[in-house]
Amino acid sequence: MKIGELAMTALTPVETIRYYEREGLLPKPGRSDGNYRIYEAQHLEHLQFIRHCRSLDMSLAEVRELLMLKNSPLESCGNVNRLLDEHISHVSRRIRELRQLEKQLKVLRRQCGDGGAVNDCGILAELAHASQDGVGETKKRKSHLKAVHHPT
Amino acid sequence: MKIGELAMTALTPVETIRYYEREGLLPKPGRSDGNYRIYEAQHLEHLQFIRHCRSLDMSLAEVRELLMLKNSPLESCGNVNRLLDEHISHVSRRIRELRQLEKQLKVLRRQCGDGGAVNDCGILAELAHASQDGVGETKKRKSHLKAVHHPT
DNA sequence: AGAAACCCTGTAGCTACTATAGAGTCAACA
DNA sequence: TGTTGACTCTATAGTAGCTACAGGGTTTCT
């Protein structure tokens, strides 16, 4: 099948498929006379594996690792478990962080003396204070999980 | 004060300060004879405002908006409240999403017939299935909140 | 005077895509 | 046969919010 059909079947944008190929996550398919990519059933499976992992918010690096483990069938699944456990702990940590955040934001929200002018707004006043709650932790470890915003 | 001192005081990397200036979030300071940036007390306050917002995971766009509201003192704080409420709802939504994710991951984790070879690993088998839980929602709204991973 | 520590600009890199531009291919229809 | 339209190709740039150079200039200390 051609890339468009694969894209429809796997519910994945065409450009994303080509991107995975460039990144070495998806094996290069054969080409038609007109230089179109021609995919087989195994490509679909492979792609669906990747998409399933991504839907669980794993990073492409993690997916890459899983794909490698998948291809070394003699090894034990200890590493698969380890990878998954680590990922779960990333998620749990992020949930804790966000709960903290939510609490702080709700406190902040209550600072507003509703309806007044901006000059008296308790929220802006509060924000101008240096709370510095962990702001400067230079070595703050970064998370790979998706961020919060929706740029509409 | 020079940029290094500002950086130390506000617990913010020097490059980040210059980046905020480029982005128009921090007003351009004066320069010394040797072309060094020279900051005043108000710059420190301004920077701390930004960092406080960022520590609450607001996007730079949101920070920009707040800064504008701050500079129009006659307006009412309705817009400040609105912005904050929206941000809180972003955070809450992301928490719900991650809880869901955590649940799925824990279910998956239990699929492994511990200690066996990769060939029999229930986790990999499960991942190869097309769960497609929302994988293909083309219009999935993006969040601006930080992702989960820590690239070590 | 020389070295260390600071500062400058400009550019490239990070993640995981997404979105063009500009061109080629293929099937169907008049 | 020509042409329209849908599809595909490569290459490049953009997104967020920094971070990390390279290759220079300035200041400060000894």
CSV table of C-alpha atoms (C1' of nucleotides) in Angstrom, one decimal:
chain,number,residue,atom,x,y,z
A,1,MET,CA,0.0,0.0,0.0
A,2,LYS,CA,1.0,3.6,-0.5
A,3,ILE,CA,1.7,6.1,2.3
A,4,GLY,CA,-1.8,7.7,2.2
A,5,GLU,CA,-3.5,4.4,2.8
A,6,LEU,CA,-1.1,3.5,5.6
A,7,ALA,CA,-1.7,6.9,7.1
A,8,MET,CA,-5.5,6.4,7.1
A,9,THR,CA,-5.3,2.9,8.5
A,10,ALA,CA,-3.0,3.8,11.3
A,11,LEU,CA,-4.7,7.2,11.9
A,12,THR,CA,-1.3,8.9,11.5
A,13,PRO,CA,-0.5,11.9,9.4
A,14,VAL,CA,1.6,11.2,6.3
A,15,GLU,CA,4.3,13.6,7.4
A,16,THR,CA,4.7,11.9,10.7
A,17,ILE,CA,5.2,8.5,9.0
A,18,ARG,CA,8.0,10.0,6.9
A,19,TYR,CA,9.4,11.6,10.0
A,20,TYR,CA,9.6,8.3,11.8
A,21,GLU,CA,11.4,6.8,8.8
A,22,ARG,CA,13.9,9.6,8.8
A,23,GLU,CA,14.4,9.0,12.5
A,24,GLY,CA,15.0,5.4,12.0
A,25,LEU,CA,12.0,4.2,13.9
A,26,LEU,CA,10.2,2.8,11.0
A,27,PRO,CA,12.2,0.6,8.5
A,28,LYS,CA,12.5,2.0,5.0
A,29,PRO,CA,9.9,0.5,2.7
A,30,GLY,CA,10.4,-0.4,-1.0
A,31,ARG,CA,9.7,2.0,-3.7
A,32,SER,CA,7.5,1.9,-6.8
A,33,ASP,CA,8.6,2.8,-10.3
A,34,GLY,CA,7.5,6.4,-9.6
A,35,ASN,CA,9.5,6.5,-6.4
A,36,TYR,CA,6.4,6.1,-4.1
A,37,ARG,CA,6.9,4.3,-0.8
A,38,ILE,CA,5.2,0.9,-0.9
A,39,TYR,CA,4.4,-0.6,2.5
A,40,GLU,CA,3.7,-4.2,3.6
A,41,ALA,CA,1.6,-5.5,6.5
A,42,GLN,CA,4.5,-5.6,8.9
A,43,HIS,CA,5.1,-1.9,8.4
A,44,LEU,CA,1.5,-1.3,9.6
A,45,GLU,CA,2.1,-3.4,12.7
A,46,HIS,CA,5.4,-1.6,13.4
A,47,LEU,CA,3.8,1.8,13.0
A,48,GLN,CA,0.9,0.8,15.3
A,49,PHE,CA,3.3,-0.3,17.9
A,50,ILE,CA,5.0,3.1,17.8
A,51,ARG,CA,1.7,4.9,17.9
A,52,HIS,CA,0.5,2.9,20.9
A,53,CYS,CA,3.6,3.8,22.8
A,54,ARG,CA,3.2,7.4,21.9
A,55,SER,CA,-0.4,7.4,23.0
A,56,LEU,CA,1.0,6.3,26.4
A,57,ASP,CA,3.3,9.4,26.3
A,58,MET,CA,6.5,7.5,25.9
A,59,SER,CA,9.3,9.5,24.3
A,60,LEU,CA,10.6,8.4,20.9
A,61,ALA,CA,13.9,7.4,22.7
A,62,GLU,CA,11.9,5.0,24.9
A,63,VAL,CA,10.1,3.7,21.9
A,64,ARG,CA,13.4,3.1,20.2
A,65,GLU,CA,14.6,1.2,23.2
A,66,LEU,CA,11.5,-1.0,23.2
A,67,LEU,CA,11.8,-1.7,19.5
A,68,MET,CA,15.4,-2.9,20.1
A,69,LEU,CA,14.3,-5.1,23.0
A,70,LYS,CA,11.6,-6.5,20.8
A,71,ASN,CA,14.2,-7.5,18.2
A,72,SER,CA,16.4,-9.4,20.6
A,73,PRO,CA,14.0,-12.2,21.5
A,74,LEU,CA,16.4,-14.2,23.6
A,75,GLU,CA,16.8,-11.6,26.3
A,76,SER,CA,14.6,-11.6,29.3
A,77,CYS,CA,11.9,-9.0,29.7
A,78,GLY,CA,13.6,-7.5,32.7
A,79,ASN,CA,14.5,-4.5,30.7
A,80,VAL,CA,11.0,-4.0,29.3
A,81,ASN,CA,9.7,-4.0,32.8
A,82,ARG,CA,12.4,-1.5,34.0
A,83,LEU,CA,11.6,0.8,31.1
A,84,LEU,CA,7.9,0.7,31.9
A,85,ASP,CA,8.4,1.2,35.6
A,86,GLU,CA,10.6,4.2,35.0
A,87,HIS,CA,8.0,5.7,32.6
A,88,ILE,CA,5.3,5.1,35.2
A,89,SER,CA,7.3,6.9,37.8
A,90,HIS,CA,7.8,9.9,35.4
A,91,VAL,CA,4.1,10.1,35.0
A,92,SER,CA,3.4,9.8,38.7
A,93,ARG,CA,6.0,12.5,39.5
A,94,ARG,CA,4.4,14.8,37.0
A,95,ILE,CA,1.0,14.3,38.5
A,96,ARG,CA,2.3,15.2,41.9
A,97,GLU,CA,4.0,18.3,40.5
A,98,LEU,CA,0.8,19.4,38.8
A,99,ARG,CA,-1.3,18.8,41.9
A,100,GLN,CA,1.0,21.1,43.8
A,101,LEU,CA,0.8,23.7,41.0
A,102,GLU,CA,-3.0,23.5,41.0
A,103,LYS,CA,-3.1,24.2,44.7
A,104,GLN,CA,-0.8,27.2,44.4
A,105,LEU,CA,-2.8,28.6,41.5
A,106,LYS,CA,-6.1,28.3,43.4
A,107,VAL,CA,-4.6,30.1,46.4
A,108,LEU,CA,-3.4,32.8,44.0
A,109,ARG,CA,-6.8,33.1,42.4
A,110,ARG,CA,-8.4,34.0,45.7
A,111,GLN,CA,-6.1,37.0,46.2
A,112,CYS,CA,-8.2,39.1,43.8
A,113,GLY,CA,-10.4,41.7,45.4
A,114,ASP,CA,-13.0,41.1,42.7
A,115,GLY,CA,-14.1,43.8,40.4
A,116,GLY,CA,-11.6,46.4,41.4
A,117,ALA,CA,-9.0,48.1,39.2
A,118,VAL,CA,-5.9,46.3,38.2
A,119,ASN,CA,-3.9,48.6,40.5
A,120,ASP,CA,-5.4,46.9,43.5
A,121,CYS,CA,-5.4,43.4,42.1
A,122,GLY,CA,-4.0,41.1,44.7
A,123,ILE,CA,-3.0,38.5,42.1
A,124,LEU,CA,-0.6,40.8,40.3
A,125,ALA,CA,0.7,42.0,43.6
A,126,GLU,CA,1.3,38.4,44.7
A,127,LEU,CA,3.0,37.5,41.4
A,128,ALA,CA,5.4,40.4,41.7
A,129,HIS,CA,6.8,38.9,44.9
A,130,ALA,CA,9.7,36.6,44.5
A,131,SER,CA,8.2,33.3,45.7
A,132,GLN,CA,11.1,31.4,44.1
A,133,ASP,CA,9.6,28.1,44.9
A,134,GLY,CA,12.2,26.0,43.2
A,135,VAL,CA,12.5,28.5,40.4
A,136,GLY,CA,16.3,28.4,40.5
A,137,GLU,CA,16.9,24.8,40.7
A,138,THR,CA,19.5,24.8,38.0
A,139,LYS,CA,19.5,21.1,37.8
A,140,LYS,CA,15.7,20.7,37.7
A,141,ARG,CA,15.2,17.6,35.7
A,142,LYS,CA,13.1,17.9,32.7
A,143,SER,CA,10.2,15.8,31.9
A,144,HIS,CA,9.4,14.5,28.5
A,145,LEU,CA,5.7,14.4,29.0
A,146,LYS,CA,3.5,16.7,27.1
A,147,ALA,CA,3.0,20.2,28.5
A,148,VAL,CA,-0.2,21.7,29.7
A,149,HIS,CA,-1.2,24.4,27.2
A,150,HIS,CA,-3.4,24.4,24.3
A,151,PRO,CA,-2.4,27.1,21.8
A,152,THR,CA,-6.0,27.0,20.5
B,1,MET,CA,24.1,45.8,38.2
B,2,LYS,CA,25.5,43.7,35.5
B,3,ILE,CA,23.7,40.6,34.0
B,4,GLY,CA,25.6,38.1,36.1
B,5,GLU,CA,24.5,39.7,39.4
B,6,LEU,CA,20.9,39.9,38.2
B,7,ALA,CA,21.2,36.3,37.2
B,8,MET,CA,22.4,35.3,40.6
B,9,THR,CA,19.8,37.4,42.4
B,10,ALA,CA,16.9,36.1,40.4
B,11,LEU,CA,18.2,32.6,40.2
B,12,THR,CA,17.9,32.7,36.4
B,13,PRO,CA,20.6,31.7,33.9
B,14,VAL,CA,22.2,34.6,32.0
B,15,GLU,CA,21.2,33.3,28.6
B,16,THR,CA,17.6,33.1,29.7
B,17,ILE,CA,17.6,36.8,30.7
B,18,ARG,CA,19.0,37.7,27.3
B,19,TYR,CA,16.3,35.5,25.7
B,20,TYR,CA,13.5,37.3,27.6
B,21,GLU,CA,14.9,40.6,26.4
B,22,ARG,CA,15.0,39.3,22.8
B,23,GLU,CA,11.4,38.2,23.2
B,24,GLY,CA,10.3,41.6,24.4
B,25,LEU,CA,9.3,40.3,27.9
B,26,LEU,CA,12.0,42.2,29.7
B,27,PRO,CA,12.6,45.9,28.8
B,28,LYS,CA,16.0,46.7,27.3
B,29,PRO,CA,18.4,48.0,30.0
B,30,GLY,CA,20.9,50.7,29.5
B,31,ARG,CA,24.5,49.9,28.5
B,32,SER,CA,27.8,50.7,30.0
B,33,ASP,CA,30.8,52.1,28.1
B,34,GLY,CA,31.9,48.6,27.3
B,35,ASN,CA,28.5,47.7,26.0
B,36,TYR,CA,27.5,45.7,29.1
B,37,ARG,CA,23.9,45.6,30.1
B,38,ILE,CA,23.2,47.6,33.2
B,39,TYR,CA,20.1,46.8,35.2
B,40,GLU,CA,18.1,48.7,37.8
B,41,ALA,CA,15.9,47.5,40.6
B,42,GLN,CA,12.8,47.5,38.5
B,43,HIS,CA,14.4,45.1,36.1
B,44,LEU,CA,14.9,42.7,38.9
B,45,GLU,CA,11.2,43.0,40.0
B,46,HIS,CA,10.1,42.5,36.4
B,47,LEU,CA,12.2,39.4,36.0
B,48,GLN,CA,11.0,38.0,39.2
B,49,PHE,CA,7.4,38.5,38.1
B,50,ILE,CA,8.2,36.5,34.9
B,51,ARG,CA,9.9,33.7,36.8
B,52,HIS,CA,7.1,33.4,39.3
B,53,CYS,CA,4.6,33.0,36.5
B,54,ARG,CA,6.9,30.5,34.8
B,55,SER,CA,7.2,28.5,38.0
B,56,LEU,CA,3.4,28.3,37.9
B,57,ASP,CA,3.8,26.8,34.4
B,58,MET,CA,2.3,29.7,32.6
B,59,SER,CA,3.3,30.0,29.0
B,60,LEU,CA,5.3,33.1,27.9
B,61,ALA,CA,2.3,34.2,25.9
B,62,GLU,CA,0.3,34.2,29.2
B,63,VAL,CA,3.0,36.0,30.9
B,64,ARG,CA,3.1,38.6,28.2
B,65,GLU,CA,-0.7,39.1,28.6
B,66,LEU,CA,-0.3,39.5,32.3
B,67,LEU,CA,2.4,42.1,31.8
B,68,MET,CA,0.2,44.1,29.5
B,69,LEU,CA,-2.7,44.0,32.0
B,70,LYS,CA,-0.3,45.1,34.7
B,71,ASN,CA,0.6,48.1,32.6
B,72,SER,CA,-2.9,49.3,32.1
B,73,PRO,CA,-3.9,50.1,35.6
B,74,LEU,CA,-7.3,51.5,34.9
B,75,GLU,CA,-8.7,48.3,33.6
B,76,SER,CA,-10.5,46.0,35.9
B,77,CYS,CA,-9.0,42.7,36.9
B,78,GLY,CA,-11.6,40.7,35.2
B,79,ASN,CA,-9.1,39.7,32.6
B,80,VAL,CA,-6.5,38.7,35.1
B,81,ASN,CA,-9.0,36.4,36.7
B,82,ARG,CA,-10.1,35.0,33.4
B,83,LEU,CA,-6.5,34.2,32.4
B,84,LEU,CA,-5.8,32.5,35.7
B,85,ASP,CA,-9.0,30.5,35.6
B,86,GLU,CA,-8.1,29.3,32.1
B,87,HIS,CA,-4.7,28.3,33.2
B,88,ILE,CA,-6.0,26.4,36.2
B,89,SER,CA,-8.3,24.5,33.9
B,90,HIS,CA,-5.4,23.6,31.7
B,91,VAL,CA,-3.6,22.2,34.7
B,92,SER,CA,-6.6,20.3,35.9
B,93,ARG,CA,-7.3,18.8,32.5
B,94,ARG,CA,-3.7,17.7,32.3
B,95,ILE,CA,-3.9,16.0,35.7
B,96,ARG,CA,-7.0,14.1,34.6
B,97,GLU,CA,-5.2,13.0,31.4
B,98,LEU,CA,-2.1,11.8,33.3
B,99,ARG,CA,-4.2,9.9,35.8
B,100,GLN,CA,-5.8,8.0,32.9
B,101,LEU,CA,-2.4,7.3,31.5
B,102,GLU,CA,-1.0,6.1,34.8
B,103,LYS,CA,-3.9,3.6,35.0
B,104,GLN,CA,-3.3,2.3,31.5
B,105,LEU,CA,0.4,1.9,32.2
B,106,LYS,CA,-0.2,0.0,35.4
B,107,VAL,CA,-2.5,-2.4,33.6
B,108,LEU,CA,0.1,-2.9,30.9
B,109,ARG,CA,2.8,-3.5,33.4
B,110,ARG,CA,0.9,-6.4,34.9
B,111,GLN,CA,0.8,-8.2,31.5
B,112,CYS,CA,4.4,-9.4,31.8
B,113,GLY,CA,4.8,-13.0,32.7
B,114,ASP,CA,7.8,-12.1,34.8
B,115,GLY,CA,11.3,-13.5,34.1
B,116,GLY,CA,10.5,-15.1,30.8
B,117,ALA,CA,12.1,-14.4,27.4
B,118,VAL,CA,11.1,-11.3,25.4
B,119,ASN,CA,9.3,-13.5,23.0
B,120,ASP,CA,6.6,-14.3,25.5
B,121,CYS,CA,6.5,-10.8,27.1
B,122,GLY,CA,2.9,-9.9,27.4
B,123,ILE,CA,3.8,-6.2,27.5
B,124,LEU,CA,5.3,-6.2,24.0
B,125,ALA,CA,2.5,-8.3,22.7
B,126,GLU,CA,0.0,-5.8,24.1
B,127,LEU,CA,1.8,-2.9,22.7
B,128,ALA,CA,1.7,-4.4,19.2
B,129,HIS,CA,-2.1,-4.3,19.3
B,130,ALA,CA,-3.6,-1.3,17.9
B,131,SER,CA,-5.4,0.2,20.9
B,132,GLN,CA,-5.8,3.5,19.1
B,133,ASP,CA,-7.2,5.1,22.1
B,134,GLY,CA,-7.5,8.6,20.7
B,135,VAL,CA,-4.3,8.1,18.8
B,136,GLY,CA,-5.8,9.5,15.7
B,137,GLU,CA,-7.6,12.5,17.0
B,138,THR,CA,-6.2,14.9,14.4
B,139,LYS,CA,-7.5,17.9,16.2
B,140,LYS,CA,-6.2,16.8,19.6
B,141,ARG,CA,-5.6,20.0,21.4
B,142,LYS,CA,-2.1,20.6,22.6
B,143,SER,CA,-1.2,21.6,26.1
B,144,HIS,CA,1.5,24.1,26.9
B,145,LEU,CA,2.4,22.5,30.2
B,146,LYS,CA,5.7,20.8,30.6
B,147,ALA,CA,6.1,17.2,29.4
B,148,VAL,CA,6.8,14.2,31.6
B,149,HIS,CA,10.3,13.0,30.7
B,150,HIS,CA,13.7,13.7,32.1
B,151,PRO,CA,16.4,13.2,29.5
B,152,THR,CA,18.8,12.5,32.3
C,1,DA,C1',51.6,42.7,31.6
C,2,DG,C1',49.0,38.6,31.7
C,3,DA,C1',45.4,35.5,33.1
C,4,DA,C1',40.9,34.7,34.8
C,5,DA,C1',36.4,35.9,34.9
C,6,DC,C1',33.1,38.2,33.0
C,7,DC,C1',30.4,40.1,29.0
C,8,DC,C1',28.9,40.5,23.9
C,9,DT,C1',26.5,38.8,19.3
C,10,DG,C1',25.0,35.2,16.5
C,11,DT,C1',23.9,30.7,15.6
C,12,DA,C1',22.6,25.9,16.2
C,13,DG,C1',20.5,22.4,19.0
C,14,DC,C1',16.8,20.1,21.9
C,15,DT,C1',11.4,17.2,21.2
C,16,DA,C1',8.1,15.4,18.1
C,17,DC,C1',6.2,16.8,15.0
C,18,DT,C1',3.6,20.3,11.5
C,19,DA,C1',3.5,23.1,7.5
C,20,DT,C1',4.8,25.0,3.8
C,21,DA,C1',7.2,25.3,-1.4
C,22,DG,C1',8.0,23.5,-5.6
C,23,DA,C1',8.2,19.6,-8.2
C,24,DG,C1',6.9,14.8,-10.0
C,25,DT,C1',3.4,10.8,-10.7
C,26,DC,C1',-0.9,8.6,-11.7
C,27,DA,C1',-5.8,7.6,-12.8
C,28,DA,C1',-9.9,9.3,-14.8
C,29,DC,C1',-12.5,11.9,-17.8
C,30,DA,C1',-13.7,14.9,-22.2
D,1,DT,C1',-4.8,13.3,-26.4
D,2,DG,C1',-4.9,16.7,-23.2
D,3,DT,C1',-5.9,18.1,-18.8
D,4,DT,C1',-7.6,18.1,-14.3
D,5,DG,C1',-7.2,16.6,-9.7
D,6,DA,C1',-5.5,13.8,-6.1
D,7,DC,C1',-1.7,11.9,-4.6
D,8,DT,C1',3.3,11.7,-3.8
D,9,DC,C1',8.3,13.3,-3.5
D,10,DT,C1',12.3,16.1,-1.2
D,11,DA,C1',14.0,19.9,1.3
D,12,DT,C1',13.4,23.4,4.5
D,13,DA,C1',11.6,26.2,8.3
D,14,DG,C1',8.6,26.7,12.1
D,15,DT,C1',6.7,25.6,16.9
D,16,DA,C1',8.2,26.6,22.9
D,17,DG,C1',11.5,27.9,25.9
D,18,DC,C1',15.3,27.7,26.5
D,19,DT,C1',20.5,25.8,26.4
D,20,DA,C1',25.0,25.6,24.5
D,21,DC,C1',28.4,26.7,21.8
D,22,DA,C1',31.9,29.7,18.8
D,23,DG,C1',34.6,33.6,18.5
D,24,DG,C1',35.3,37.6,20.0
D,25,DG,C1',35.7,42.1,23.5
D,26,DT,C1',36.1,44.0,28.6
D,27,DT,C1',37.2,44.2,33.4
D,28,DT,C1',39.5,42.9,37.3
D,29,DC,C1',42.9,40.8,39.9
D,30,DT,C1',47.7,39.6,40.8
